[in-house]
Structure formats: C-alpha cells, structure tokens
Coordinates of C-alpha atoms and ligand atoms in Angstrom, one line a residue:
M21 CA -42.6 53.8 -20.7
S22 CA -43.5 53.0 -17.2
S23 CA -40.9 50.6 -15.4
K24 CA -43.7 49.6 -13.2
R25 CA -44.9 45.9 -13.3
K26 CA -48.5 45.7 -14.2
I27 CA -50.3 43.2 -12.1
T28 CA -54.1 42.1 -11.7
V29 CA -55.8 42.8 -8.6
A30 CA -59.3 41.6 -7.3
N31 CA -60.6 43.1 -4.1
G32 CA -62.9 40.0 -3.5
D33 CA -65.8 39.8 -1.0
G34 CA -66.3 40.0 2.7
I35 CA -63.1 41.4 4.4
G36 CA -61.4 41.3 0.8
P37 CA -61.5 44.9 -0.1
E38 CA -60.2 46.0 3.6
I39 CA -57.3 43.7 3.6
M40 CA -56.4 44.5 0.0
K41 CA -56.4 48.3 0.7
A42 CA -54.1 47.7 3.6
T43 CA -51.9 45.4 1.6
L44 CA -51.6 47.7 -1.4
A45 CA -51.0 50.7 0.9
I46 CA -47.9 48.8 2.6
L47 CA -46.6 47.6 -1.1
D48 CA -46.8 51.4 -2.2
A49 CA -45.2 52.8 0.7
A50 CA -42.2 50.2 0.5
G51 CA -41.6 51.3 -3.0
A52 CA -42.9 48.5 -4.9
Q53 CA -42.8 49.1 -8.6
L54 CA -46.4 48.1 -9.5
E55 CA -49.3 49.2 -11.5
Y56 CA -52.7 47.7 -10.6
D57 CA -55.3 46.4 -13.1
V58 CA -58.3 46.1 -10.8
I59 CA -60.9 43.5 -11.7
E60 CA -64.0 42.5 -10.2
I61 CA -64.6 38.8 -9.3
G62 CA -66.8 36.9 -7.0
E63 CA -70.2 37.3 -5.4
K64 CA -71.2 40.2 -7.7
V65 CA -70.2 38.5 -10.6
Y66 CA -71.8 35.2 -9.7
L67 CA -75.1 37.0 -9.0
K68 CA -74.9 38.7 -12.5
G69 CA -75.5 35.0 -13.6
I70 CA -71.9 34.1 -14.7
S71 CA -71.4 30.8 -12.9
S72 CA -67.5 31.0 -13.1
G73 CA -67.4 34.2 -11.0
M74 CA -65.1 36.0 -13.4
E75 CA -66.0 38.0 -16.5
P76 CA -64.0 37.5 -19.6
K77 CA -62.3 41.0 -19.2
A78 CA -60.7 39.7 -16.0
I79 CA -59.3 36.8 -17.8
D80 CA -58.0 39.0 -20.5
S81 CA -56.4 40.9 -17.7
L82 CA -54.7 37.9 -16.3
R83 CA -53.6 36.9 -19.6
E84 CA -51.7 40.1 -20.3
T85 CA -50.4 40.6 -16.7
K86 CA -49.8 36.9 -15.8
V87 CA -49.7 37.7 -12.2
F88 CA -52.8 38.0 -10.0
L89 CA -53.0 39.3 -6.4
K90 CA -56.4 38.2 -5.1
S91 CA -58.6 38.8 -2.0
P92 CA -60.6 35.9 -0.7
I93 CA -64.2 35.8 -2.3
T94 CA -67.5 34.4 -1.2
T95 CA -68.7 31.3 -3.2
P96 CA -72.5 31.3 -3.1
Q97 CA -73.8 28.1 -1.9
G98 CA -75.7 25.7 -4.2
G99 CA -77.1 27.0 -7.6
G100 CA -74.3 25.5 -9.8
F101 CA -71.9 28.2 -9.0
K102 CA -68.5 27.0 -9.7
S103 CA -65.5 27.9 -7.2
L104 CA -63.7 30.7 -8.9
N105 CA -60.6 29.8 -7.2
V106 CA -60.6 26.2 -8.5
T107 CA -61.6 27.5 -11.9
T108 CA -58.7 30.0 -12.1
R109 CA -56.3 27.5 -10.9
K110 CA -57.3 25.0 -13.5
S111 CA -57.8 27.2 -16.6
F112 CA -54.6 28.9 -16.1
G113 CA -52.6 25.7 -15.1
L114 CA -51.8 26.9 -11.8
Y115 CA -50.5 23.4 -10.8
A116 CA -48.5 24.2 -7.6
N117 CA -50.1 25.6 -4.5
V118 CA -47.4 26.7 -2.1
R119 CA -48.4 27.4 1.6
P120 CA -45.6 28.3 3.9
C121 CA -46.6 27.9 7.6
K122 CA -44.4 29.1 10.1
A123 CA -44.6 29.9 14.0
Y124 CA -44.0 33.4 15.0
S125 CA -43.2 32.6 18.7
P126 CA -43.3 33.9 21.3
F127 CA -45.1 36.9 19.7
I128 CA -48.0 34.5 18.5
K129 CA -49.0 31.8 20.7
T130 CA -48.5 28.3 19.7
H131 CA -47.6 25.2 21.2
F132 CA -45.1 24.5 18.3
P133 CA -42.6 27.3 18.3
K134 CA -40.2 25.4 16.1
T135 CA -42.7 24.9 13.2
D136 CA -41.4 26.1 9.8
L137 CA -43.0 23.8 7.1
V138 CA -44.2 24.4 3.5
I139 CA -47.2 22.6 2.0
I140 CA -46.9 22.0 -1.7
R141 CA -50.1 20.9 -2.9
E142 CA -51.1 19.6 -6.2
N143 CA -53.8 22.0 -7.6
E144 CA -55.5 20.8 -10.6
E145 CA -56.4 17.3 -10.3
D146 CA -58.0 14.8 -7.8
L147 CA -61.8 15.3 -6.6
Y148 CA -61.4 18.8 -7.6
A149 CA -62.1 18.0 -11.3
G150 CA -65.7 18.6 -10.2
I151 CA -67.1 15.7 -12.3
E152 CA -70.0 14.5 -10.3
H153 CA -73.1 12.3 -11.3
R154 CA -76.2 11.3 -9.6
Q155 CA -76.5 7.7 -11.1
T156 CA -79.3 6.1 -9.1
Q157 CA -82.2 7.1 -6.5
E158 CA -79.6 6.6 -3.7
V159 CA -76.0 6.9 -5.1
Y160 CA -74.0 10.0 -6.2
Q161 CA -70.5 9.9 -7.7
T162 CA -67.5 12.3 -7.8
L163 CA -64.6 11.2 -10.1
K164 CA -61.2 11.5 -8.6
L165 CA -58.6 11.8 -11.4
I166 CA -55.0 11.5 -10.8
S167 CA -52.4 11.7 -13.8
Q168 CA -48.9 10.5 -14.2
P169 CA -47.6 14.2 -15.7
G170 CA -49.7 15.8 -13.0
S171 CA -48.0 13.9 -10.2
E172 CA -44.7 14.1 -11.8
K173 CA -45.0 17.8 -12.3
I174 CA -46.0 18.7 -8.7
I175 CA -43.5 16.2 -7.1
R176 CA -40.5 17.5 -9.2
Y177 CA -41.7 21.2 -8.3
A178 CA -41.5 20.1 -4.5
F179 CA -38.0 18.5 -5.0
E180 CA -36.8 21.9 -6.8
Y181 CA -38.4 23.9 -4.1
A182 CA -36.6 22.1 -1.5
K183 CA -33.3 22.4 -3.4
K184 CA -33.8 26.1 -4.1
Y185 CA -34.6 27.0 -0.5
G186 CA -32.1 24.7 1.2
R187 CA -34.8 22.6 2.8
K188 CA -33.6 19.3 4.0
K189 CA -36.6 16.9 3.6
V190 CA -39.6 16.1 1.5
T191 CA -42.5 14.1 2.9
C192 CA -45.1 12.7 0.4
M193 CA -48.7 12.2 1.9
T194 CA -51.2 9.8 0.2
K195 CA -53.8 7.1 1.2
D196 CA -52.4 4.6 -1.0
N197 CA -53.1 1.7 1.6
I198 CA -56.7 2.2 0.2
M199 CA -56.5 3.9 -3.4
K200 CA -53.7 1.6 -4.5
L201 CA -53.9 2.9 -8.2
A202 CA -54.4 6.6 -7.9
D203 CA -52.7 7.4 -4.7
G204 CA -50.3 4.6 -5.6
L205 CA -49.2 6.4 -8.8
F206 CA -48.6 9.5 -6.8
H207 CA -46.4 7.5 -4.2
K208 CA -44.6 5.6 -6.8
T209 CA -43.8 8.8 -8.8
F210 CA -42.4 10.4 -5.6
D211 CA -40.3 7.1 -4.9
E212 CA -38.8 7.3 -8.6
I213 CA -38.1 11.2 -8.5
A214 CA -36.7 11.0 -4.9
K215 CA -33.8 9.1 -6.5
E216 CA -32.7 12.0 -8.5
Y217 CA -32.3 14.1 -5.2
P218 CA -30.0 12.1 -3.1
D219 CA -29.1 15.1 -0.9
I220 CA -32.8 15.5 0.2
Q221 CA -34.3 13.1 2.9
T222 CA -37.6 11.8 1.9
D223 CA -40.3 9.9 3.6
H224 CA -44.0 8.8 3.1
K225 CA -46.9 9.2 5.5
I226 CA -50.5 7.8 5.1
I227 CA -52.6 11.0 5.1
D228 CA -54.4 10.2 8.2
I229 CA -51.5 9.7 10.6
G230 CA -49.6 12.4 8.7
T231 CA -52.4 14.8 9.6
A232 CA -52.3 13.7 13.2
L233 CA -48.7 14.4 13.2
I234 CA -49.0 17.8 11.8
A235 CA -51.6 18.5 14.7
E236 CA -49.2 17.0 17.4
R237 CA -45.6 17.4 16.0
P238 CA -45.6 19.9 13.1
E239 CA -42.0 20.8 13.8
I240 CA -40.8 17.3 12.3
F241 CA -42.0 18.5 8.8
D242 CA -40.1 20.4 6.2
V243 CA -41.7 20.2 2.7
I244 CA -44.9 18.2 2.3
V245 CA -46.0 17.2 -1.0
T246 CA -49.6 16.1 -1.4
L247 CA -52.8 15.5 -3.4
N248 CA -55.2 18.3 -3.9
L249 CA -57.9 17.4 -1.2
Y250 CA -55.3 16.3 1.5
G251 CA -53.3 19.5 0.8
D252 CA -56.5 21.6 1.2
I253 CA -57.2 19.9 4.7
I254 CA -53.6 19.7 5.9
S255 CA -52.7 23.2 5.1
D256 CA -55.5 24.6 7.3
V257 CA -54.7 22.3 10.0
A258 CA -51.1 23.5 9.9
A259 CA -52.0 27.0 9.9
Q260 CA -54.2 26.6 12.7
V261 CA -51.7 24.6 14.9
T262 CA -49.0 27.5 14.5
G263 CA -51.7 29.8 15.7
S264 CA -51.5 31.6 12.3
V265 CA -54.6 30.9 10.5
G266 CA -54.9 34.7 9.5
L267 CA -51.4 35.1 8.9
G268 CA -50.7 32.6 6.1
G269 CA -50.1 33.4 2.4
S270 CA -50.3 31.2 -0.6
A271 CA -48.8 31.2 -4.1
N272 CA -50.6 29.3 -7.0
V273 CA -47.8 28.8 -9.5
G274 CA -48.2 27.8 -13.2
E275 CA -45.7 28.0 -16.1
E276 CA -47.1 31.3 -17.4
V277 CA -49.4 32.7 -14.7
A278 CA -49.2 33.0 -10.9
M279 CA -51.9 33.9 -8.4
F280 CA -51.1 35.0 -4.9
E281 CA -53.6 35.1 -2.1
A282 CA -54.4 34.7 1.8
I283 CA -55.2 31.1 2.8
H284 CA -58.3 32.0 4.7
G285 CA -61.7 33.0 3.4
S286 CA -63.7 36.1 3.1
A287 CA -64.7 35.9 6.8
P288 CA -68.2 37.6 6.3
D289 CA -68.7 37.6 10.2
I290 CA -66.2 40.5 10.6
A291 CA -66.5 42.2 7.1
G292 CA -66.5 45.9 7.2
M293 CA -65.6 46.1 10.8
D294 CA -61.9 47.1 10.3
M295 CA -61.1 44.1 12.3
A296 CA -59.5 41.7 9.8
N297 CA -55.7 40.8 9.9
P298 CA -54.3 41.7 6.5
S299 CA -51.1 39.6 7.2
G300 CA -52.4 36.6 5.1
L301 CA -52.8 38.6 1.8
L302 CA -49.7 40.6 2.7
N303 CA -47.7 37.5 3.1
G304 CA -49.0 36.2 -0.5
A305 CA -48.0 39.6 -1.9
I306 CA -44.6 39.2 -0.4
M307 CA -44.3 35.9 -2.3
M308 CA -45.6 37.8 -5.4
L309 CA -42.9 40.5 -5.1
V310 CA -40.2 37.8 -5.1
H311 CA -41.8 36.0 -8.2
I312 CA -41.8 39.2 -10.2
G313 CA -38.2 40.1 -9.4
Q314 CA -38.7 42.7 -6.7
P315 CA -36.9 40.7 -3.9
E316 CA -35.6 43.7 -2.1
I317 CA -39.0 45.2 -1.5
A318 CA -40.2 41.9 -0.4
E319 CA -37.5 41.6 2.2
K320 CA -38.1 45.1 3.5
I321 CA -42.0 44.5 3.9
S322 CA -41.5 41.2 5.6
N323 CA -39.0 42.6 8.2
A324 CA -41.1 45.6 8.9
W325 CA -44.2 43.1 9.4
M326 CA -42.1 40.9 11.8
K327 CA -41.0 43.8 13.6
T328 CA -44.7 44.9 13.9
L329 CA -45.6 41.5 15.5
E330 CA -42.6 41.9 17.8
D331 CA -43.6 45.2 19.1
G332 CA -46.9 43.6 20.1
I333 CA -49.1 45.6 17.5
H334 CA -51.7 42.8 17.0
T335 CA -55.1 42.5 15.3
G336 CA -57.9 40.9 17.3
D337 CA -57.2 37.4 16.2
I338 CA -53.8 37.2 17.3
Y339 CA -54.1 39.8 20.3
Q340 CA -53.3 38.2 23.7
E341 CA -53.4 39.8 27.1
G342 CA -49.8 40.1 28.5
L343 CA -48.4 39.4 25.4
S344 CA -49.8 42.0 23.0
A345 CA -49.0 45.7 23.5
K346 CA -52.0 47.2 21.5
K347 CA -54.9 45.8 19.7
V348 CA -55.4 47.5 16.3
G349 CA -57.7 47.3 13.4
T350 CA -56.8 46.5 9.9
H351 CA -56.0 50.1 8.9
E352 CA -53.8 50.9 12.1
F353 CA -52.0 47.5 11.7
A354 CA -51.0 48.5 8.0
Q355 CA -49.8 51.8 9.3
A356 CA -47.7 50.1 12.0
V357 CA -46.1 48.1 9.2
I358 CA -45.5 51.3 7.2
E359 CA -44.1 53.2 10.0
R360 CA -41.4 50.2 10.5
L361 CA -40.4 50.1 6.8
G362 CA -36.7 49.9 6.9
Q363 CA -36.6 48.2 10.3
L364 CA -35.4 44.5 11.1
P365 CA -37.0 42.5 13.6
V366 CA -34.9 42.0 16.8
K367 CA -35.7 38.6 17.9
M368 CA -36.9 36.8 15.0
A369 CA -34.5 36.0 12.0
P370 CA -34.8 38.7 9.3
A371 CA -36.1 37.8 6.2
S372 CA -33.7 37.5 3.3
F373 CA -34.5 37.2 -0.4
D374 CA -32.1 37.7 -3.3
K375 CA -32.3 37.5 -7.1
E376 CA -31.6 33.8 -6.9
D377 CA -35.1 33.4 -5.2
T378 CA -36.6 35.1 -8.3
K379 CA -35.5 32.6 -10.7
P380 CA -38.2 30.5 -12.0
M381 CA -37.9 26.7 -11.0
N382 CA -36.7 24.3 -13.5
V383 CA -39.6 21.6 -13.8
K384 CA -39.2 19.5 -16.7
L385 CA -41.2 16.3 -17.3
A386 CA -39.1 13.1 -18.0
G387 CA -42.5 11.3 -19.2
K388 CA -43.2 7.8 -19.6
P389 CA -43.0 5.4 -22.6
K390 CA -46.4 4.2 -23.8
A391 CA -47.4 0.8 -22.4
A392 CA -49.3 -1.9 -24.4
K393 CA -53.1 -1.6 -23.6
E394 CA -55.5 -4.5 -23.7
L395 CA -59.1 -4.6 -23.1
T396 CA -60.0 -7.8 -20.9
G397 CA -63.3 -6.9 -19.4
V398 CA -65.8 -4.4 -18.4
D399 CA -67.7 -3.3 -15.3
V400 CA -71.2 -2.5 -16.0
F401 CA -72.9 -0.5 -13.4
I402 CA -76.6 -1.1 -13.0
D403 CA -79.5 0.7 -11.3
W404 CA -81.6 -2.0 -9.8
D405 CA -84.1 -2.0 -6.9
E406 CA -86.2 -5.0 -7.2
D407 CA -86.7 -8.4 -5.5
G408 CA -85.7 -7.1 -2.1
R409 CA -82.2 -6.2 -3.7
D410 CA -81.3 -9.8 -3.4
P411 CA -77.9 -10.2 -5.1
N412 CA -78.7 -13.7 -6.1
V413 CA -81.6 -12.5 -8.3
I414 CA -79.7 -9.9 -10.2
G415 CA -76.7 -12.4 -10.4
E416 CA -78.5 -15.3 -11.9
K417 CA -80.5 -13.0 -14.4
L418 CA -77.2 -11.3 -15.7
R419 CA -75.6 -14.8 -16.0
Q420 CA -77.8 -15.2 -19.0
A421 CA -75.8 -12.4 -20.6
N422 CA -72.7 -14.0 -22.9
A423 CA -71.1 -11.9 -25.5
N424 CA -68.4 -13.8 -27.4
G425 CA -67.3 -15.4 -23.9
L426 CA -67.6 -12.2 -22.1
Q427 CA -69.8 -13.3 -19.0
L428 CA -70.5 -12.3 -15.5
Y429 CA -67.6 -12.8 -13.2
L430 CA -68.9 -11.1 -9.9
I431 CA -71.2 -8.3 -8.5
T432 CA -70.3 -5.7 -5.9
N433 CA -72.3 -3.2 -3.9
R434 CA -70.3 -0.2 -2.9
G435 CA -67.3 -2.1 -3.7
V436 CA -68.0 -5.4 -1.7
K437 CA -68.6 -8.7 -3.3
V438 CA -72.2 -9.8 -2.9
F439 CA -72.3 -12.3 -5.7
P440 CA -71.5 -15.0 -6.2
E441 CA -71.3 -16.1 -2.6
G442 CA -71.8 -12.7 -0.8
L443 CA -72.5 -12.4 2.9
K444 CA -76.1 -12.0 3.7
E445 CA -75.3 -9.2 6.2
T446 CA -73.9 -6.9 3.6
F447 CA -76.2 -3.7 3.1
C448 CA -77.0 -3.1 -0.5
T449 CA -77.9 0.1 -2.2
D450 CA -79.7 0.4 -5.7
H451 CA -76.2 0.7 -7.4
W452 CA -74.6 -2.6 -8.6
R453 CA -71.2 -2.9 -10.1
C454 CA -71.2 -6.2 -12.4
R455 CA -67.9 -7.3 -13.6
F456 CA -67.8 -9.2 -17.0
K457 CA -64.6 -11.0 -18.1
T458 CA -63.8 -14.1 -20.4
A459 CA -63.2 -17.3 -18.6
D460 CA -59.6 -17.5 -19.6
G461 CA -58.8 -13.9 -19.3
S462 CA -58.4 -13.4 -23.0
A463 CA -58.8 -10.1 -24.6
I464 CA -62.0 -8.7 -25.7
S465 CA -63.0 -6.1 -28.3
H466 CA -65.4 -3.1 -28.1
T467 CA -68.0 -5.0 -30.3
D468 CA -68.1 -7.6 -27.5
V469 CA -68.8 -4.8 -25.0
L470 CA -71.6 -3.3 -27.2
N471 CA -73.2 -6.8 -27.7
L472 CA -73.0 -7.3 -23.9
L473 CA -74.8 -4.0 -23.2
G474 CA -77.5 -4.9 -25.7
Q475 CA -78.1 -8.2 -23.9
I476 CA -78.2 -6.4 -20.6
R477 CA -80.8 -4.1 -21.9
D478 CA -82.8 -6.8 -23.4
L479 CA -82.9 -8.5 -19.9
G480 CA -84.5 -5.3 -18.7
F481 CA -81.7 -3.7 -16.7
D482 CA -80.9 0.2 -16.6
F483 CA -77.1 0.4 -17.0
I484 CA -75.9 3.6 -15.8
K485 CA -72.1 3.3 -16.8
T486 CA -69.4 1.1 -17.8
E487 CA -65.6 1.1 -16.9
H488 CA -63.3 -1.0 -19.0
L489 CA -60.9 -3.3 -17.4
Y490 CA -57.6 -2.8 -19.2
T491 CA -54.1 -4.2 -18.7
F492 CA -51.0 -2.2 -19.5
D493 CA -48.0 -4.3 -20.6
G494 CA -50.0 -7.1 -19.0
V495 CA -50.3 -5.3 -15.5
R496 CA -53.8 -5.0 -14.1
G497 CA -55.1 -1.4 -14.6
Y498 CA -58.0 -1.9 -12.2
S499 CA -58.8 -2.7 -8.6
L500 CA -59.9 -6.0 -7.3
A501 CA -63.2 -6.0 -5.4
Q502 CA -63.4 -6.3 -1.7
G503 CA -63.7 -9.9 -0.9
E504 CA -62.7 -11.0 -4.6
Ligands
NAD741 P1 -63.0 32.0 6.7 O1 -61.4 31.8 6.5 O2 -63.5 33.2 5.8 O3 -63.3 32.3 8.2 C1 -63.0 31.3 9.2 C2 -62.8 32.1 10.6 O4 -61.6 32.9 10.6 C3 -64.0 33.2 10.7 O5 -64.2 33.3 12.1 C4 -63.2 34.5 10.4 O6 -63.7 35.6 11.1 C5 -61.8 34.3 10.9 N1 -60.8 34.9 10.0 C6 -60.6 34.6 8.7 N2 -59.8 35.3 8.1 C7 -59.4 36.2 9.0 C8 -58.5 37.5 9.0 N3 -57.7 37.8 8.0 N4 -58.4 38.1 10.2 C9 -59.1 37.8 11.3 N5 -60.0 36.7 11.4 C10 -60.1 35.9 10.3 O7 -63.6 30.6 6.4 P2 -65.2 30.5 6.2 O8 -66.0 31.1 7.2 O9 -65.3 28.8 6.1 O10 -65.5 30.8 4.7 C11 -66.2 32.1 4.3 C12 -66.2 32.2 2.8 O11 -65.0 32.2 2.4 C13 -67.0 31.0 2.1 O12 -68.0 31.6 1.1 C14 -66.0 30.4 1.4 O13 -66.2 29.8 0.3 C15 -64.9 31.5 1.1 N6 -63.5 31.0 1.1 C16 -62.7 31.8 0.2 C17 -61.4 31.4 -0.1 C18 -60.9 32.0 -1.2 O14 -61.2 32.9 -1.9 N7 -59.4 31.7 -1.3 C19 -60.9 30.4 0.7 C20 -61.5 29.9 1.7 C21 -62.8 30.2 1.9

C-alpha cells in the first residue's frame, strides 16, 4: 500500500493550470508524500450547464480525500451560476477561512514592513447565504443570516488559533452600531468567549475604522476575527497593503474537509503567458502540508521560497528595478524555488513547523439554553404604488385591519418611520413595512396573523412577506424602526 496521502487537486481557470503545475513541481521536488486525484471544476463545468461548477464525481473525490488543493476559477457572470467557492465552503462545512498576511520587506516593497497578521473569516453565513428576492418593481432583498453556533464556532477557532500559534491579540470587527442584532450577536459572543482566554488581549473595532486602520497601520493587528463579507473585503485590503496580493495563501477549514487555495482570482488578463506568481497557491499548499501532517516538507518549501525572494528572483507582479535581481516567469520561479530546497533564508526569519502545528484545533461549542419565545406582533411588507405614495393614505387604509387586537402600529419605508407622523421630506419607494402589534403588547397567535393577512388582502393590498416579532425570555428580538 502506498504511504502517500491522496489529495484532490483542481487546476481551475485562467492562470490556474500554470500556477498549479508550478506548485506541484515544487511539492514533488521537496519530497511531499502526495498522490493527486485531479478533478475538473469551474468554467468548463459551468458551461456544461452544471450551475454549481462542480460535477458529482468531484464531490465524491473530496468526500474521500478530505483535502482539496484548488486553483482559482472563473465564475461566469450572470446566468444563475453559483460561486463554486461559496458552494464548496458551505456544502462541506468549511467554516473557518484563515488568511495570513505578512510583509516580506525589504525584498517585496511595502510601506508596512512589520505587518504579520492573520484574518480569520467566518465562511458559511452572512450575506453569502445567497438568499435573494426581488419583492417589488423597485426593491430587491438579500438576507443576512448570522447564527449563534456559527459565531461561536469561528470565534472559538480564532482564539484557539491564537493560542496554538502564540499570537498575542485577537481583534473582532463588526458593524454592530448599525446591525445591533446580527452583528451584535457576533460581538457579544466574542466578549463572552474572550473571558475564557485571559492571556490573550482582545479588542473590538467597527469594521469601517478597522479597515481604515488595516490600510494605514496594519502592524497593530495580530489575529482578526470577523463576519464573512467584512473578512472578504479586509483580507484583500490587508494583502494589498503589504504588497503581497499575489503571495497570499488561504485555508478553508472544516471539521472533516479542508480546502487550500491562493487568495487571488484566475487573473484572465495574464492567463497562459507564464507571468503569474505561483506563490499564493504555494503558500496555500504549505498550509495544507502542515494540515496533513507533513510539517518538515512545509518548512523546507517555505524556507526555499523565502530564499528565492531574498535572492531577488521575482515574478513581474513583485519585480522592482534596483531591488530585484531577475524578472522571471511562473516556470522559472518554480525552478528557482526547487534549486533552493534545503536552503534557509538569510535575512528573514526561517519558517518552523513541527508536529504540534499539525494537531487539529479543539473547537467545541458550549451552546446556549433555549429561551422562552413569544409572538408579540408581525411586520407585513406590502408592495404599494398608488396615490402618490402618500404614507397617510396606506396608513389610514391599514388602520381598518384589526385581528383580535392586532392592529397597525407604524409604517416604515426603507427602515424610516413614515406613518404616523412621518416627515414629508422622506423619499418613499414602493416597499412598505407595516408593523402590527396589540395595544398592550400582549402575545398573539398564528391564527391572529393569518386573520390579519386575510383582512389586508381584502383591503386590496399585495403583501409580499411577513416577519414575526418575537421576544426571547422577554427581550425584544427585532429592531426598532428609525424614528420610532
Ligand atoms: P484577480 O485576483 O484574478 O486579478 C486581479 C489583478 O491581480 C489582475 O490584474 C491580475 O493579473 C493580478 N493577479 C492576480 N493573481 C496574480 C498572480 N498570481 N500573479 C500575478 N498577478 C496576479 O481578480 P479579478 O480580476 O477580480 O477576478 C478574475 C476572476 O477570478 C473572476 O472570474 C473572479 O470571479 C475569479 N475569482 C476567483 C477566486 C477563487 O477562485 N478563489 C477568487 C477571486 C476571484
């Protein structure tokens, strides 16, 4: 029986095949004990009419090998194609996206030579649920879903990561000054879990100022944990400011399966030209080798790669007159790394991985007791485009509805209160959120909601969706309207 570890490999699109060839050549030359199950994913598969971009046999391969080394792919625009990356991350439960971002100064130019941060991005939730609806002529909706276990899992992962790799600080980034419930849950979960790690410093930054600080002072960050969309954006910012967009690798880690890739895309503008920097995928592959228990090979490759950078052998994206010694293509860069296998960098700190690094991290959910849930009202969303969109007209009509005391409380348009007593200056779309509650705040039943909807229909309105207003252990589980 072969002692080689079987992994799934996808060459991807654009520069994908070139950088994969270069990466595998380096892995093989370094003595990595690997066997490749090569699958096809991406553009060709999409164009066969498979909207996920992945054939069933590719899924079987991943189920078997549990490790995926993947080149970037091109997602065709429009036409209902789902992002293969998002589908893979979610279908296989790859909840943690780990993106180290380090400066390689002075060999690669950066204004921030001390940067050495790791972004740990939640990978399964948030706006990436891909649940979108057009509800009226004018209004489209994307659902942002944040769960307590999803938040707990990624935050625990971030703290365990910091502990394992001796990192000193974990910063949480959210926008909970606006999204008090969803982002608030993430921040609150962070504060709770932080108490279990007294040796690790913690702080929280609102994502906008957090992003600005990454662009201006990235060296103040160590580990950053954040929600899916923010993590997507800040990891590109962080990679760019350290001058290393073509260099960053990423790991997408789940309980069973893990996927390793470059952070960049398929770069169609330079595809097939032997110009691409294979370092991003190579760095992903180095993380993979640690993950599958071949840390000594990971270390050997990482050191040879750093020595190559130190020797000024640079691909076009990082080449700089006066700093670089030679501009090379993808193939020659890989050969230069291979020639340096066994050597250490002289100026940069050598990489060092050991068996401890290969141990899986212990992420166990503590969970939460169930709260008492009570239905106290309903938001009915209505598509209405009559009478000059006068909020007083829709408001007075809806005041006629009353289901066992469940009656109109207020109306908002795009979240701003417009009835009763709205401002005449507020711009109104054709999308109205009409909140119904009992006068004394007492509980209601589903039958009351159904009766109310029947009355709203009889009044001639097109209701497009409802959201129930619940309390949990008496605490309001919905936001107030702006101006309420
Ligand atoms: P991109 O990252 O492919 O390219 C952005 C710029 O960086 C281009 O100028 C490109 O030439 C350059 N670049 C990227 N990688 C490089 C490398 N290794 N060496 C040298 N230069 C490099 O981003 P994009 O142009 O926005 O996206 C192109 C395609 O990639 C799109 O279809 C997008 O959906 C897809 N994409 C895929 C992934 C993935 O598979 N993980 C990630 C991001 C984007």
